[in-house]
Short mmCIF file of C-alpha atoms in Angstrom, two decimals:
data_model
loop_
_atom_site.label_atom_id
_atom_site.label_comp_id
_atom_site.label_asym_id
_atom_site.label_seq_id
_atom_site.Cartn_x
_atom_site.Cartn_y
_atom_site.Cartn_z
CA MET X 3 48.14 56.56 -39.47
CA ALA X 4 48.98 52.99 -40.24
CA GLY X 5 45.74 51.68 -38.85
CA THR X 6 43.84 54.40 -40.99
CA TRP X 7 45.19 53.13 -44.32
CA GLY X 8 45.00 49.45 -43.45
CA ARG X 9 41.15 50.08 -42.57
CA ARG X 10 40.63 52.19 -45.67
CA ALA X 11 42.46 49.42 -47.80
CA VAL X 12 39.65 47.23 -46.71
CA THR X 13 36.68 49.39 -46.50
CA ILE X 14 36.89 51.50 -49.69
CA PRO X 15 37.43 48.24 -51.98
CA ALA X 16 34.55 46.55 -50.27
CA VAL X 17 31.91 49.35 -50.77
CA THR X 18 33.15 49.58 -54.25
CA LEU X 19 33.02 46.09 -55.18
CA ALA X 20 29.70 45.95 -53.44
CA PHE X 21 28.41 48.62 -55.71
CA LEU X 22 29.88 47.02 -58.87
CA LEU X 23 28.23 43.47 -57.85
CA ALA X 24 24.95 44.81 -56.68
CA THR X 25 24.32 47.40 -59.88
CA PRO X 26 24.10 44.42 -62.59
CA LEU X 27 22.17 41.98 -59.85
CA LEU X 28 19.59 44.52 -59.07
CA PRO X 29 16.76 43.18 -61.32
CA LEU X 30 17.38 39.76 -59.72
CA LEU X 31 17.48 41.22 -56.25
CA THR X 32 14.45 43.32 -56.84
CA VAL X 33 12.47 39.90 -57.75
CA GLY X 34 13.78 38.33 -54.55
CA ALA X 35 12.92 41.35 -52.47
CA SER X 36 9.41 41.56 -53.74
CA LEU X 37 8.79 37.78 -52.99
CA ILE X 38 10.08 38.43 -49.20
CA ASP X 39 7.66 41.60 -49.10
CA LEU X 40 4.76 39.44 -50.78
CA THR X 41 4.96 36.62 -48.18
CA ARG X 42 5.23 39.08 -45.27
CA TRP X 43 2.17 40.77 -46.40
CA LEU X 44 0.12 37.64 -47.14
CA ARG X 45 1.07 36.03 -43.82
CA ARG X 46 1.04 39.03 -41.58
CA ARG X 47 -0.14 41.99 -43.70
CA LEU X 48 3.27 43.74 -43.05
CA PRO X 49 3.89 46.78 -45.27
CA TRP X 50 6.61 46.22 -47.98
CA VAL X 51 9.99 47.28 -46.77
CA SER X 52 12.57 44.68 -48.45
CA LEU X 53 12.17 46.61 -51.76
CA ARG X 54 12.67 50.12 -50.16
CA MET X 55 15.58 48.79 -47.97
CA LEU X 56 17.18 47.38 -51.33
CA ALA X 57 16.69 50.52 -53.05
CA PHE X 58 18.01 52.49 -50.18
CA PHE X 59 21.21 50.01 -49.98
CA TRP X 60 22.02 50.60 -53.57
CA PHE X 61 21.61 54.15 -53.33
CA TYR X 62 23.85 54.20 -50.26
CA LEU X 63 26.59 52.16 -52.07
CA ALA X 64 26.18 54.54 -55.06
CA ALA X 65 26.68 57.72 -52.73
CA GLN X 66 29.66 56.05 -51.22
CA VAL X 67 31.29 55.56 -54.56
CA VAL X 68 30.21 59.06 -55.85
CA GLY X 69 31.40 60.79 -52.41
CA LEU X 70 34.94 58.87 -52.42
CA THR X 71 35.31 60.06 -55.83
CA ALA X 72 34.43 63.54 -54.94
CA LEU X 73 36.85 63.62 -52.01
CA ALA X 74 39.64 62.37 -54.06
CA TRP X 75 39.11 64.94 -56.51
CA VAL X 76 39.21 67.51 -53.62
CA TRP X 77 42.63 66.06 -52.59
CA LEU X 78 44.13 66.30 -55.82
CA ARG X 79 42.66 69.61 -56.62
CA THR X 80 44.17 71.21 -53.64
CA LEU X 81 47.46 69.74 -53.99
CA ALA X 82 48.95 72.62 -55.55
CA ALA X 83 47.23 75.18 -53.47
CA GLY X 84 50.28 75.58 -50.98
CA LYS X 85 49.56 77.58 -47.99
CA ASP X 86 45.88 77.71 -48.92
CA ARG X 87 45.43 74.14 -49.19
CA ALA X 88 44.11 73.51 -45.58
CA PRO X 89 41.14 75.97 -45.80
CA ARG X 90 40.13 75.39 -49.45
CA SER X 91 40.28 71.58 -48.61
CA ILE X 92 38.07 71.97 -45.62
CA ALA X 93 35.61 74.16 -47.36
CA ALA X 94 35.26 71.78 -50.18
CA THR X 95 35.02 68.73 -47.85
CA PHE X 96 32.27 70.28 -46.05
CA ALA X 97 30.43 70.74 -49.20
CA VAL X 98 30.97 67.31 -50.26
CA GLN X 99 29.69 66.09 -46.68
CA GLU X 100 26.89 68.56 -46.95
CA ALA X 101 25.59 66.99 -50.40
CA TRP X 102 26.30 63.33 -49.33
CA ALA X 103 24.16 63.74 -46.22
CA SER X 104 21.49 65.74 -47.70
CA ALA X 105 21.11 63.12 -50.74
CA LEU X 106 20.75 60.14 -48.04
CA PHE X 107 18.28 62.06 -46.19
CA ARG X 108 16.07 62.72 -49.39
CA ALA X 109 16.58 58.96 -50.27
CA VAL X 110 15.41 57.93 -46.67
CA SER X 111 12.35 60.55 -46.70
CA LEU X 112 11.13 59.30 -50.18
CA LEU X 113 11.51 55.55 -49.94
CA PHE X 114 10.18 55.70 -46.39
CA GLY X 115 7.64 58.38 -46.52
CA LEU X 116 9.01 60.38 -43.69
CA ASP X 117 7.62 63.84 -43.32
CA PHE X 118 9.22 66.31 -40.95
CA GLU X 119 8.06 69.42 -39.03
CA LEU X 120 10.57 71.68 -37.43
CA GLU X 121 9.93 74.21 -34.17
CA GLY X 122 12.73 76.28 -33.09
CA ASP X 123 14.41 76.71 -36.45
CA GLU X 124 15.12 80.40 -35.61
CA GLU X 125 17.44 79.26 -32.75
CA LEU X 126 19.93 78.17 -35.08
CA GLU X 127 21.24 81.68 -36.19
CA PRO X 128 23.66 83.22 -35.51
CA GLY X 129 26.60 80.77 -34.10
CA PRO X 130 28.62 79.78 -32.72
CA TYR X 131 26.94 77.04 -30.18
CA LEU X 132 27.08 73.64 -28.94
CA VAL X 133 24.56 71.14 -30.03
CA PHE X 134 23.27 68.65 -27.66
CA ILE X 135 21.03 66.09 -29.41
CA ARG X 136 19.42 62.99 -28.64
CA HIS X 137 20.08 59.57 -30.47
CA ALA X 138 17.26 57.18 -31.17
CA SER X 139 18.07 56.02 -34.71
CA VAL X 140 20.68 55.12 -37.55
CA ILE X 141 18.72 57.95 -39.46
CA ASP X 142 18.98 60.77 -36.80
CA THR X 143 22.52 61.19 -37.79
CA LEU X 144 21.62 62.69 -41.01
CA LEU X 145 19.52 65.58 -39.21
CA PRO X 146 22.22 67.97 -37.98
CA THR X 147 23.74 68.31 -41.34
CA VAL X 148 20.55 68.82 -43.19
CA PHE X 149 18.73 71.21 -40.60
CA VAL X 150 21.88 72.96 -39.37
CA THR X 151 24.54 72.92 -41.80
CA ALA X 152 22.58 73.00 -45.19
CA LYS X 153 19.94 75.21 -44.10
CA HIS X 154 21.73 77.77 -41.87
CA GLY X 155 25.40 77.44 -43.29
CA ILE X 156 26.81 76.54 -39.57
CA ARG X 157 29.64 74.12 -40.01
CA LEU X 158 29.34 71.69 -37.10
CA ARG X 159 32.30 69.85 -35.29
CA PHE X 160 31.17 66.33 -34.59
CA VAL X 161 31.59 64.14 -31.62
CA LEU X 162 31.24 60.46 -33.31
CA LYS X 163 31.78 56.94 -32.18
CA ARG X 164 34.85 55.20 -33.49
CA GLU X 165 32.89 52.36 -34.84
CA LEU X 166 31.58 54.82 -37.79
CA LEU X 167 35.13 55.00 -39.32
CA ILE X 168 34.08 51.67 -40.99
CA ASP X 169 32.10 53.82 -43.17
CA PRO X 170 34.64 54.86 -46.12
CA CYS X 171 32.95 58.44 -46.80
CA LEU X 172 32.77 59.35 -43.08
CA ASP X 173 36.17 58.10 -42.42
CA VAL X 174 37.82 60.19 -45.18
CA ALA X 175 35.79 63.38 -44.86
CA GLY X 176 35.27 63.01 -41.10
CA GLN X 177 38.80 62.82 -40.31
CA ARG X 178 39.83 65.61 -42.85
CA LEU X 179 37.39 67.95 -41.03
CA PRO X 180 37.68 68.89 -37.44
CA ASN X 181 35.57 66.20 -35.81
CA TYR X 182 36.70 63.83 -33.05
CA PHE X 183 35.94 59.99 -33.01
CA VAL X 184 35.68 58.61 -29.26
CA GLN X 185 35.45 55.20 -27.71
CA ARG X 186 32.01 54.60 -26.35
CA SER X 187 33.32 52.44 -23.42
CA GLY X 188 33.54 55.55 -21.31
CA ASP X 189 34.80 59.19 -20.56
CA ASP X 190 38.50 58.20 -21.30
CA ALA X 191 40.82 61.29 -20.32
CA SER X 192 42.28 61.48 -23.73
CA ASP X 193 39.07 61.27 -25.28
CA VAL X 194 37.66 64.16 -23.09
CA ARG X 195 40.58 66.45 -24.08
CA GLY X 196 39.80 65.60 -27.79
CA VAL X 197 36.23 66.50 -27.46
CA ALA X 198 37.31 69.77 -25.42
CA ALA X 199 39.68 70.65 -28.31
CA LEU X 200 36.71 70.87 -30.84
CA ALA X 201 35.33 74.04 -29.16
CA SER X 202 38.37 75.83 -29.53
CA GLY X 203 38.39 78.95 -31.92
CA LEU X 204 34.75 78.58 -32.94
CA GLY X 205 33.78 81.28 -35.56
CA PRO X 206 30.16 82.95 -35.99
CA ASN X 207 29.36 80.15 -38.72
CA GLU X 208 30.49 77.05 -36.64
CA GLY X 209 29.52 74.77 -33.87
CA VAL X 210 30.18 71.42 -32.04
CA LEU X 211 27.80 68.80 -31.95
CA ILE X 212 27.68 65.86 -29.33
CA TYR X 213 25.43 63.00 -28.60
CA PRO X 214 25.38 63.23 -24.64
CA GLU X 215 23.59 59.62 -24.49
CA GLY X 216 26.67 58.07 -26.10
CA THR X 217 24.65 55.43 -27.87
CA ARG X 218 21.03 55.07 -29.28
CA PHE X 219 18.33 54.75 -27.06
CA GLY X 220 16.96 51.33 -26.05
CA LEU X 221 14.71 50.03 -23.37
CA GLU X 222 17.29 47.39 -22.08
CA LYS X 223 20.09 50.25 -22.45
CA HIS X 224 17.84 52.54 -20.46
CA ARG X 225 17.62 49.85 -17.75
CA ARG X 226 21.26 49.25 -17.61
CA ALA X 227 22.03 52.91 -17.47
CA LEU X 228 19.74 53.59 -14.57
CA ALA X 229 20.91 50.43 -12.89
CA LYS X 230 24.56 51.63 -12.97
CA LEU X 231 23.81 55.20 -11.78
CA GLU X 232 21.72 53.80 -8.99
CA THR X 233 24.88 51.58 -7.83
CA GLU X 234 27.66 53.93 -8.59
CA ALA X 235 26.46 57.48 -8.73
CA PRO X 236 23.06 57.69 -6.59
CA GLU X 237 23.24 61.57 -6.79
CA LEU X 238 22.99 61.17 -10.45
CA PHE X 239 20.27 58.38 -10.29
CA ALA X 240 18.10 60.79 -8.45
CA LEU X 241 18.39 63.09 -11.40
CA ALA X 242 17.94 60.47 -13.93
CA LYS X 243 15.15 58.29 -12.76
CA SER X 244 12.44 60.19 -14.30
CA LEU X 245 14.07 60.15 -17.75
CA THR X 246 11.84 57.61 -19.66
CA HIS X 247 12.41 58.38 -23.31
CA VAL X 248 16.26 59.17 -23.28
CA LEU X 249 19.34 57.82 -21.67
CA PRO X 250 21.14 59.76 -18.95
CA PRO X 251 23.71 62.11 -20.43
CA ARG X 252 27.31 61.17 -20.01
CA LEU X 253 28.84 64.05 -18.47
CA GLY X 254 32.66 63.82 -19.69
CA GLY X 255 32.41 65.07 -23.15
CA ALA X 256 29.31 67.49 -22.57
CA LEU X 257 30.93 69.04 -19.36
CA ALA X 258 34.34 69.33 -21.24
CA LEU X 259 32.81 71.19 -24.16
CA LEU X 260 31.07 73.62 -21.97
CA ASP X 261 34.35 74.33 -20.06
CA ALA X 262 36.09 74.62 -23.36
CA ALA X 263 33.74 77.32 -24.93
CA PRO X 264 32.96 79.61 -21.84
CA GLU X 265 31.14 82.17 -23.97
CA VAL X 266 29.28 79.79 -26.55
CA ASP X 267 25.35 78.96 -26.19
CA ALA X 268 24.00 75.69 -25.98
CA VAL X 269 21.19 74.27 -28.37
CA PHE X 270 19.17 71.32 -27.67
CA PHE X 271 17.99 69.26 -30.61
CA ALA X 272 14.99 67.02 -29.62
CA HIS X 273 13.34 64.78 -32.05
CA THR X 274 10.57 62.11 -32.04
CA GLY X 275 9.35 59.86 -34.77
CA LEU X 276 12.20 57.92 -35.26
CA ASP X 277 12.20 55.89 -32.02
CA GLY X 278 12.21 52.14 -32.04
CA PHE X 279 14.32 51.97 -35.16
CA ALA X 280 17.81 51.79 -33.68
CA SER X 281 19.15 49.50 -36.31
CA VAL X 282 18.48 48.26 -39.95
CA ARG X 283 17.15 45.19 -38.23
CA ASP X 284 14.55 47.15 -36.39
CA ILE X 285 13.31 49.04 -39.60
CA PHE X 286 13.21 45.81 -41.43
CA ARG X 287 10.96 43.89 -38.49
CA HIS X 288 8.74 46.95 -37.77
CA ALA X 289 8.80 48.38 -41.38
CA LEU X 290 9.52 52.23 -40.98
CA GLY X 291 7.39 54.05 -43.22
CA ARG X 292 4.76 57.04 -43.52
CA ARG X 293 5.72 58.68 -40.24
CA ARG X 294 5.85 62.22 -38.98
CA VAL X 295 9.18 63.26 -37.72
CA SER X 296 8.84 66.33 -35.10
CA ILE X 297 11.89 68.35 -34.28
CA LYS X 298 12.17 71.16 -31.62
CA LEU X 299 15.09 73.19 -30.89
CA TRP X 300 15.83 75.47 -27.94
CA ARG X 301 18.60 77.62 -27.10
CA VAL X 302 20.10 78.43 -23.70
CA PRO X 303 22.15 81.72 -23.59
CA ARG X 304 25.59 81.28 -22.05
CA SER X 305 24.65 83.64 -19.21
CA GLN X 306 22.00 81.07 -18.10
CA ILE X 307 24.48 78.21 -17.85
CA PRO X 308 25.66 77.84 -14.23
CA LEU X 309 29.48 78.01 -13.82
CA ALA X 310 30.03 75.57 -10.67
CA ARG X 311 30.49 71.96 -11.88
CA ALA X 312 27.71 70.62 -9.42
CA ASP X 313 25.08 73.23 -10.63
CA ARG X 314 26.08 72.65 -14.21
CA VAL X 315 25.46 68.96 -14.06
CA ARG X 316 21.95 69.59 -12.57
CA TRP X 317 21.40 72.14 -15.11
CA LEU X 318 22.42 69.59 -18.04
CA TYR X 319 20.08 67.07 -16.41
CA GLY X 320 17.24 69.74 -16.23
CA GLU X 321 17.53 70.46 -19.85
CA TRP X 322 17.79 66.74 -20.84
CA GLN X 323 14.36 66.16 -18.63
CA LYS X 324 12.64 69.03 -20.62
CA LEU X 325 13.82 67.11 -23.88
CA ASN X 326 12.53 63.96 -22.28
CA ASP X 327 9.17 65.44 -21.33
CA TRP X 328 8.64 66.95 -24.75
CA ILE X 329 9.19 63.57 -26.45
CA ALA X 330 6.69 61.99 -23.78
CA ALA X 331 4.07 64.64 -24.57
CA ARG X 332 4.43 63.97 -28.57
CA VAL X 333 4.29 60.20 -28.03
CA ARG X 334 1.05 60.63 -25.88
CA SER X 335 -0.26 62.85 -28.59
CA ALA X 336 0.44 60.41 -31.35
CA GLY X 337 -1.33 57.69 -29.30
CA ALA X 338 -4.33 59.55 -28.52
#
């Protein structure tokens, strides 16, 4: 707890101060961003992206301040709720989280000209279910809240990396809600138990979401992951070597969720169009914009998920191969 409040004592004032400084400086920053974009366009005919990134950066800071204010109001308003405080606080915090993520999603879509197409939307009702989603971009973290929670009313419990706690809104809301923040270094036993606990007592309007790859896809990460499997787990390398557009799934958290929720279906969340933009630096260098982002969802009934661990591993890799092949087909189609 001391670590949590110590971190927040730094991050919350930092984003608030950044917003208070950036707002009056916005005209000057706009001129500077325009000059950068003009120079890039004259030299290399690159699309203007600095202005859009500046606008999003300011909007992100504003969303942080508004979100933190709303979360503080929820905390104060539920103080006197007695035994009803926890459910009321959770419901209100889910509403703040949904509004916050949806606002950021709309800002990204508008500023960068992103167009979304969705296939398999009907698979998202009813709950509960476990969602296995690919991770390719800083932007795809917004997709589940927008397309699952906001659209279908399914409250998702997230498995997230601990580094995200540096985001104040995500820190406050994410730890108030039933989520779990894991270390990315590996499948630590305590983390696996924490992830498994998320699948306990899921209601009909709930689900758990995990990024099985554990990190955003990148060519160098892909090479290292396959090399590690080839050396340390040849049986998994045989299953993973044909994965070309995704990282091999990490088994600890994914299998723990399947074990902990023996009656719950699995939903796979594939998407493409955000590839190559794993960081803000990538967006700046390659000018993300005017893109069609495709999403495909499919649901696997629990009766089709094997019980034995070895069979379940092969099944998970098989579904991940389907996700990979769908992405590959979309990439080929876009390049045709």
